PDB file of N, CA and C in Angstrom:
ATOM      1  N   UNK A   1     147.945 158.523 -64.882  1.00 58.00           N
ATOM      2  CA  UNK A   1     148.139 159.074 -63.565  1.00 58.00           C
ATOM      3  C   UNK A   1     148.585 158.018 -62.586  1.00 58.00           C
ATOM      4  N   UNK A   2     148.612 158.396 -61.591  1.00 67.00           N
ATOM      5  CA  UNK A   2     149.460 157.215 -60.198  1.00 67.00           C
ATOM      6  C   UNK A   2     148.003 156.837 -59.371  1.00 67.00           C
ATOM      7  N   UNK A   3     146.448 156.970 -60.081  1.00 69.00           N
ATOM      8  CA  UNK A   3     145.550 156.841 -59.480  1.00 69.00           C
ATOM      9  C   UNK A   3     145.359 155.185 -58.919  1.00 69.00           C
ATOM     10  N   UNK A   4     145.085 154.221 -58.136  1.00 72.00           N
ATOM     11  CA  UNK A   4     144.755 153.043 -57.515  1.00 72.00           C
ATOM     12  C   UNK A   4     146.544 152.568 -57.128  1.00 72.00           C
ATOM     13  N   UNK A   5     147.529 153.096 -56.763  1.00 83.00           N
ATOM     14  CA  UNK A   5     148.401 152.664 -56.613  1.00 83.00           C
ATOM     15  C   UNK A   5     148.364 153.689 -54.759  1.00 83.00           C
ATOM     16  N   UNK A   6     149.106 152.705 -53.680  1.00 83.00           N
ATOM     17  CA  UNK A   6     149.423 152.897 -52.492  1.00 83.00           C
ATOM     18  C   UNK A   6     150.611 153.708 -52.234  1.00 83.00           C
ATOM     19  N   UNK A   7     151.244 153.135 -52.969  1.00 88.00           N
ATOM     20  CA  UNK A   7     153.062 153.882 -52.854  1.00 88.00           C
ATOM     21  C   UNK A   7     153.303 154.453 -54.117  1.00 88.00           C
ATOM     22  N   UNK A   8     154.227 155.062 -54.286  1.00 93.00           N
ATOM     23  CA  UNK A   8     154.477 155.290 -55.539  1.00 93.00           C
ATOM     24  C   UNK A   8     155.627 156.134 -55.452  1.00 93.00           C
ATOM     25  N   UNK A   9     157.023 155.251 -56.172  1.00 96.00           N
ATOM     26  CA  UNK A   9     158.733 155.522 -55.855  1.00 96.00           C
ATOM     27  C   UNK A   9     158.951 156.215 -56.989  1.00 96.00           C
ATOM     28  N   UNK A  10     159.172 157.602 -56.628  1.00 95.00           N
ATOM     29  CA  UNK A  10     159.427 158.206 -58.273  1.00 95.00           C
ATOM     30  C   UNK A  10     161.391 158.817 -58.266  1.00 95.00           C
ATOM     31  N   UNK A  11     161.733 158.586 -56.808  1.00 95.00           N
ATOM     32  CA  UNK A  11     163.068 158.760 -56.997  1.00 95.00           C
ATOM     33  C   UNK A  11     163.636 158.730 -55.801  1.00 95.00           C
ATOM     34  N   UNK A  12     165.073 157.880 -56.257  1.00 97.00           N
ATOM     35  CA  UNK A  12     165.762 157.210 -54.677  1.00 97.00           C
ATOM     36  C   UNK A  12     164.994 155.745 -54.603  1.00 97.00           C
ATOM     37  N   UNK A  13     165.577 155.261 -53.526  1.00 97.00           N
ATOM     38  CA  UNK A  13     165.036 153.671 -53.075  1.00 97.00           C
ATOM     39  C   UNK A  13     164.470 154.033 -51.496  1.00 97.00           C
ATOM     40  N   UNK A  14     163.440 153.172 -51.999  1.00 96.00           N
ATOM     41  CA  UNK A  14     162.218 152.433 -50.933  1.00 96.00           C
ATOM     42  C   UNK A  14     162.532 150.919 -50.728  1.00 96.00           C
ATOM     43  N   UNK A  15     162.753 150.783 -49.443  1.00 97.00           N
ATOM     44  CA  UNK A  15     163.175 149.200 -49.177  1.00 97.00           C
ATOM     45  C   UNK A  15     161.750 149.033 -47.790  1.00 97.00           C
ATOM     46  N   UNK A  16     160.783 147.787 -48.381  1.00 95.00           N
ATOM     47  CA  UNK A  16     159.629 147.622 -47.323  1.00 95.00           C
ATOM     48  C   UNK A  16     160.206 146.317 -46.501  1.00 95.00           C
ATOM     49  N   UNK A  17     160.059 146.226 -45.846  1.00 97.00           N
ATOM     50  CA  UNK A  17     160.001 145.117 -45.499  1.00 97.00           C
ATOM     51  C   UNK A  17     158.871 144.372 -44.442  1.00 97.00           C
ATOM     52  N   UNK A  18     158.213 142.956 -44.098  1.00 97.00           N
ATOM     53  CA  UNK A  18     157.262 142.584 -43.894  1.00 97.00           C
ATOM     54  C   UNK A  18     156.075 143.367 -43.555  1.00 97.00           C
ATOM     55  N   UNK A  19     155.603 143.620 -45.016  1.00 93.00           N
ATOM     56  CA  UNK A  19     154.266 144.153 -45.205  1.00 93.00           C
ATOM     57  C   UNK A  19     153.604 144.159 -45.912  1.00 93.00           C
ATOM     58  N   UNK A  20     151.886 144.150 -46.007  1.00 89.00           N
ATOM     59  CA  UNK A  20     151.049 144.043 -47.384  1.00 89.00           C
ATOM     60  C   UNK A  20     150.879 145.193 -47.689  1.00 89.00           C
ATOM     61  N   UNK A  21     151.068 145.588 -49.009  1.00 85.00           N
ATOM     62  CA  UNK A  21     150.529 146.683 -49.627  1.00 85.00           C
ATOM     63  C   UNK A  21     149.766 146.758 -50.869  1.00 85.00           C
ATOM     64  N   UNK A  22     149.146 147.344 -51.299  1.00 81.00           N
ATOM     65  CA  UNK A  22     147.727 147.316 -52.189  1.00 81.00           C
ATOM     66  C   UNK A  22     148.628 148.259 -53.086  1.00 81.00           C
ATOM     67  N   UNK A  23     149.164 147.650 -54.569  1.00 81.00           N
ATOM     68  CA  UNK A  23     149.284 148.603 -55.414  1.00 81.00           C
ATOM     69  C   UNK A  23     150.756 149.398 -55.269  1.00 81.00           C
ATOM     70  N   UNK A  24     151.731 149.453 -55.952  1.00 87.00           N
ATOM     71  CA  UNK A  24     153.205 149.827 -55.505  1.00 87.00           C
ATOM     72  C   UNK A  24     153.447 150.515 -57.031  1.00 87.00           C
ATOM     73  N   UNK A  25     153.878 151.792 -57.551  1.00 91.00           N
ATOM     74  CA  UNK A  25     154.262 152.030 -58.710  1.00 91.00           C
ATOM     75  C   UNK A  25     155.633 152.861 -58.976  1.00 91.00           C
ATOM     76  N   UNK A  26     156.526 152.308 -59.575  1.00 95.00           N
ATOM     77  CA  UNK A  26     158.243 152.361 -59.603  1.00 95.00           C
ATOM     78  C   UNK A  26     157.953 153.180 -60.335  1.00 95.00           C
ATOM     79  N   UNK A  27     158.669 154.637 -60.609  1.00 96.00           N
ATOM     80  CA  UNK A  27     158.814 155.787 -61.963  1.00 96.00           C
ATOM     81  C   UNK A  27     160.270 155.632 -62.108  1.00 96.00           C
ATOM     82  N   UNK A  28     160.732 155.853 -63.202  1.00 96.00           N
ATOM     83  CA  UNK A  28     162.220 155.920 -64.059  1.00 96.00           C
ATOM     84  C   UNK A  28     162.874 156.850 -62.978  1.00 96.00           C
ATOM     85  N   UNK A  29     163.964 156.192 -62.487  1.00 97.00           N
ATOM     86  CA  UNK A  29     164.671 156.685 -61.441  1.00 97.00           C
ATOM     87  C   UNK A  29     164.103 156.165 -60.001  1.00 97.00           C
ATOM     88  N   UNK A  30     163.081 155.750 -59.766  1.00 97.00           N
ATOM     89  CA  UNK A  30     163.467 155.294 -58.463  1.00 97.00           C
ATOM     90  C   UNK A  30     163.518 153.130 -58.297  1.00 97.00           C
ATOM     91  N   UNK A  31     163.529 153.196 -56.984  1.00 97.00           N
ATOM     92  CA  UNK A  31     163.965 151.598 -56.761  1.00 97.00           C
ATOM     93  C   UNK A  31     163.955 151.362 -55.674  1.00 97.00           C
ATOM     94  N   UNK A  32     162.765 150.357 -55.699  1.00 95.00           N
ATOM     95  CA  UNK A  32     162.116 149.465 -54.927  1.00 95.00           C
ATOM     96  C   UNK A  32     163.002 148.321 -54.260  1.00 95.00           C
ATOM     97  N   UNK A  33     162.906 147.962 -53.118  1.00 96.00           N
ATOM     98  CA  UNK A  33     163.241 146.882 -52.817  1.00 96.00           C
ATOM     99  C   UNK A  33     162.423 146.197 -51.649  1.00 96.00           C
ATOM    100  N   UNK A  34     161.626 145.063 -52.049  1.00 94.00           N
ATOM    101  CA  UNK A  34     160.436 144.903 -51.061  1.00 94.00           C
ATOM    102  C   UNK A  34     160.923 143.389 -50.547  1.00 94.00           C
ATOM    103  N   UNK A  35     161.035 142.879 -49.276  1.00 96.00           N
ATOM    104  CA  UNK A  35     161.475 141.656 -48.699  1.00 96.00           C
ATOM    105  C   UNK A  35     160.179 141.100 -47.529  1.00 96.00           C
ATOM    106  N   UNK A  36     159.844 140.527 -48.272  1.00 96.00           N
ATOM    107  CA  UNK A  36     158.958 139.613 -47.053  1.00 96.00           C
ATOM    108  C   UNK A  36     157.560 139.915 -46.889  1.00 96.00           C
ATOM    109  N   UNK A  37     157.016 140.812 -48.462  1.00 91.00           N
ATOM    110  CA  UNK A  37     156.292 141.435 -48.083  1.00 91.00           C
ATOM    111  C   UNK A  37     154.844 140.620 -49.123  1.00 91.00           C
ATOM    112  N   UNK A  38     153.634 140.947 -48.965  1.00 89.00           N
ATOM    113  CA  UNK A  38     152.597 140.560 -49.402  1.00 89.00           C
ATOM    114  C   UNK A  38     151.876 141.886 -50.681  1.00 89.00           C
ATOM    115  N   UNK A  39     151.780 141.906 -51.908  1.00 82.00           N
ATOM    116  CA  UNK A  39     151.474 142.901 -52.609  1.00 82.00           C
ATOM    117  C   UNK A  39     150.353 142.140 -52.981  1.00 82.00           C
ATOM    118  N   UNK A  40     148.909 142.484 -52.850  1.00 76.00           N
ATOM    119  CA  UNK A  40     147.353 142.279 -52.669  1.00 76.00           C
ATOM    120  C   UNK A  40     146.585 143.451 -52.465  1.00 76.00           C
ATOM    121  N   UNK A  41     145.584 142.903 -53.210  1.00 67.00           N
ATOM    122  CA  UNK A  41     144.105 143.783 -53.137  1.00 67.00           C
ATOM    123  C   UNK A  41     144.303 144.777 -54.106  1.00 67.00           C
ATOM    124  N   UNK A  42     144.980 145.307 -54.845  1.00 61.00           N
ATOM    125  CA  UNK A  42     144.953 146.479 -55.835  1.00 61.00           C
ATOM    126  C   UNK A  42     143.585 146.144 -57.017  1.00 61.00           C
ATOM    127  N   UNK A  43     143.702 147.245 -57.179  1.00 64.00           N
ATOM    128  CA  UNK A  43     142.421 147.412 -58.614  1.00 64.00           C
ATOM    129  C   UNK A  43     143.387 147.788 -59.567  1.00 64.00           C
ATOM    130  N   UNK A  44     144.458 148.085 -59.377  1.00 63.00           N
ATOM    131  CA  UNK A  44     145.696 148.556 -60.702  1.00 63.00           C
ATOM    132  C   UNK A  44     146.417 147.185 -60.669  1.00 63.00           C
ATOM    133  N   UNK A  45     147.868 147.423 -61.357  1.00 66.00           N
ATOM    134  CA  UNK A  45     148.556 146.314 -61.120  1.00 66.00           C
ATOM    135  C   UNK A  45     149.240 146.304 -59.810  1.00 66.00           C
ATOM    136  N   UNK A  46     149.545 145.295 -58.982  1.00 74.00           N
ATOM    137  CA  UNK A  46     150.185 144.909 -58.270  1.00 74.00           C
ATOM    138  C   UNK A  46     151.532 145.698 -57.701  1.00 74.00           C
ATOM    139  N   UNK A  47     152.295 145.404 -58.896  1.00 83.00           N
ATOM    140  CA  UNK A  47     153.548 146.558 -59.184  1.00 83.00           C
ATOM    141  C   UNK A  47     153.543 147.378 -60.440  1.00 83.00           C
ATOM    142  N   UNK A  48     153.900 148.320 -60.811  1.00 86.00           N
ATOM    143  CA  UNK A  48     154.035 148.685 -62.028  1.00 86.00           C
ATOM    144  C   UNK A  48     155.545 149.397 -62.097  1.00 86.00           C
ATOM    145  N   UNK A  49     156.651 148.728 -62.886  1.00 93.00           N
ATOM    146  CA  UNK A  49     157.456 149.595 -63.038  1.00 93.00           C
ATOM    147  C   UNK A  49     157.735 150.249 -64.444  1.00 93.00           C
ATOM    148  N   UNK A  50     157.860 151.852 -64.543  1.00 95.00           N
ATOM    149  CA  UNK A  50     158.185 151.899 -65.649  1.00 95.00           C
ATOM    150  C   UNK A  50     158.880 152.474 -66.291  1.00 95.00           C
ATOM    151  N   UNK A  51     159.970 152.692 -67.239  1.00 96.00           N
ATOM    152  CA  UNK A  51     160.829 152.342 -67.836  1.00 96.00           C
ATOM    153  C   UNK A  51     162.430 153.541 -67.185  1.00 96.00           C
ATOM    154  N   UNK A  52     163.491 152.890 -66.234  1.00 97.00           N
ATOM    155  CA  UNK A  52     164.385 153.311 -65.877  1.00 97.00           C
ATOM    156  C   UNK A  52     164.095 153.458 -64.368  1.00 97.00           C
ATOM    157  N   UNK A  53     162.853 152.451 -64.176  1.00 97.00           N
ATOM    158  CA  UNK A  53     162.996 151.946 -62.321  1.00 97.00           C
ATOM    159  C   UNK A  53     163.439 150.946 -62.285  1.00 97.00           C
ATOM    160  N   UNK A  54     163.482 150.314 -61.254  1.00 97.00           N
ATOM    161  CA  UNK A  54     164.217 149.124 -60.572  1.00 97.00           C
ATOM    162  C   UNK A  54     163.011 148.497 -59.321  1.00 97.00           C
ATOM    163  N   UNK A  55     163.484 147.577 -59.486  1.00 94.00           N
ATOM    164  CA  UNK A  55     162.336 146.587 -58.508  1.00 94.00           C
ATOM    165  C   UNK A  55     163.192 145.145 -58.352  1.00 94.00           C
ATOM    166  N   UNK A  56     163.322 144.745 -56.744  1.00 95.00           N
ATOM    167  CA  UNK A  56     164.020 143.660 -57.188  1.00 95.00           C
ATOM    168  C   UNK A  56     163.263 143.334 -55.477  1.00 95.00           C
ATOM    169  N   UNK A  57     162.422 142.139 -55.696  1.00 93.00           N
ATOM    170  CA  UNK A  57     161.634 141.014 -54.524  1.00 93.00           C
ATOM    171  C   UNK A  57     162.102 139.708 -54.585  1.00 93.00           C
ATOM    172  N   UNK A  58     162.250 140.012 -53.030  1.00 95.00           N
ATOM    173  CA  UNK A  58     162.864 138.964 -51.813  1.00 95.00           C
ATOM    174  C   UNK A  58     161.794 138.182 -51.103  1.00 95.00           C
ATOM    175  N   UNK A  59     160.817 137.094 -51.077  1.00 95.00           N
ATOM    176  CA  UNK A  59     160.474 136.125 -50.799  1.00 95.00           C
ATOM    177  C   UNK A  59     158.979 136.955 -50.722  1.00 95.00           C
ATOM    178  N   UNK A  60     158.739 137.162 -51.911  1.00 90.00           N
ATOM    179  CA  UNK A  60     157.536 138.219 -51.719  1.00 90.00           C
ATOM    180  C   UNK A  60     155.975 137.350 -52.413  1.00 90.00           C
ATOM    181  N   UNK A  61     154.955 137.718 -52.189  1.00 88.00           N
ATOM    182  CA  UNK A  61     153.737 137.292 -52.551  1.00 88.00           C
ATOM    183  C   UNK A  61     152.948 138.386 -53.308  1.00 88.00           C
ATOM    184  N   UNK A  62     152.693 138.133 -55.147  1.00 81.00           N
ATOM    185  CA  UNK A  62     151.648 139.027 -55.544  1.00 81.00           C
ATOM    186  C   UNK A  62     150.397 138.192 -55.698  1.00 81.00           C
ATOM    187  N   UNK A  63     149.229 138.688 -55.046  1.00 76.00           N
ATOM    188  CA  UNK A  63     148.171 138.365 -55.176  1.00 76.00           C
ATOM    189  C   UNK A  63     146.894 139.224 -55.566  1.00 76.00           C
ATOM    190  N   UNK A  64     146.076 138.247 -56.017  1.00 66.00           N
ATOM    191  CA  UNK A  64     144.846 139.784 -55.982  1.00 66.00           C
ATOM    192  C   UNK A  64     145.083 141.026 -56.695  1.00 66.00           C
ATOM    193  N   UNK A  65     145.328 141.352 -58.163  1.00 59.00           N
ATOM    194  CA  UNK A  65     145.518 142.324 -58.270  1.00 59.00           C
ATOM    195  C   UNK A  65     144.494 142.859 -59.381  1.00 59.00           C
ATOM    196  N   UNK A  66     143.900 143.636 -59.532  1.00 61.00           N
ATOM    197  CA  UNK A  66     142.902 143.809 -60.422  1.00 61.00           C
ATOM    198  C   UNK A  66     143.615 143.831 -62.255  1.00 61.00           C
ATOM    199  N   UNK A  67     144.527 144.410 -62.221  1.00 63.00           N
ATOM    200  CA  UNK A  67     145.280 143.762 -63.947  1.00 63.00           C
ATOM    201  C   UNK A  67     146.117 142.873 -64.032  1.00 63.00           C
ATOM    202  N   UNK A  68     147.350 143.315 -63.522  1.00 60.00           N
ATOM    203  CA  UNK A  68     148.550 141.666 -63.434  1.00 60.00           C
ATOM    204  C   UNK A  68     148.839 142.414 -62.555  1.00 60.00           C
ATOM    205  N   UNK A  69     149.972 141.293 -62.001  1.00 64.00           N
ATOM    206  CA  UNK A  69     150.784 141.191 -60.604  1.00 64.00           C
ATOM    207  C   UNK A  69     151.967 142.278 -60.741  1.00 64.00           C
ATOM    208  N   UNK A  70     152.960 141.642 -62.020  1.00 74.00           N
ATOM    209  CA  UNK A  70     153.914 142.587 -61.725  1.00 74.00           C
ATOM    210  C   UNK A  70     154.052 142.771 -63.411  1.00 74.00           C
ATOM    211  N   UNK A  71     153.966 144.311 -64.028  1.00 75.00           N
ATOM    212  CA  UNK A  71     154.545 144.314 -65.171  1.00 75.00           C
ATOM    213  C   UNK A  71     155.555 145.525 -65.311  1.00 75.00           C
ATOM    214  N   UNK A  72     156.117 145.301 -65.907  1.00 75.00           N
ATOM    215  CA  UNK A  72     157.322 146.367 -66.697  1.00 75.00           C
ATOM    216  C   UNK A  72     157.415 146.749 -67.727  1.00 75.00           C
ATOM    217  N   UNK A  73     157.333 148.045 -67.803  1.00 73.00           N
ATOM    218  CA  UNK A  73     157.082 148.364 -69.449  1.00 73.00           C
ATOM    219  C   UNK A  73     158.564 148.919 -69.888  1.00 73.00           C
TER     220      UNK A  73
END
């Protein structure tokens, strides 16, 4: 499920810019583009993209994330 994730891009692009967010999850077809931003505090991963999203960070910080920071399956 999309349970401990904040955002969650399941189609089209999301572009954040300077902001922290707890938890971000890319679905096949959509695409992320996060600049300047802080991804912390999640109990999931950080980012999760998976398979036929897009994610592409611009001077960004993963911290704190309860599994990993950023994975792609």
């Amino acid at each position: 499920g999309n349970q401990g994730y904040a955002l969650v891009v399941e189609s089209g692009e999301v572009t954040l810019e300077n902001l922290q967010v707890a938890g971000i999850l890319v679905e096949s077809g959509g695409r992320l583009v996060a600049r300047n931003c802080v991804l912390a505090e999640s109990n999931a991963e950080g980012i999760l993209v998976k398979p036929g999203g897009q994610l592409v960070l611009e001077s960004c910080e993963v911290r704190r994330s309860g599994k990993v920071g950023v994975q792609a399956l």
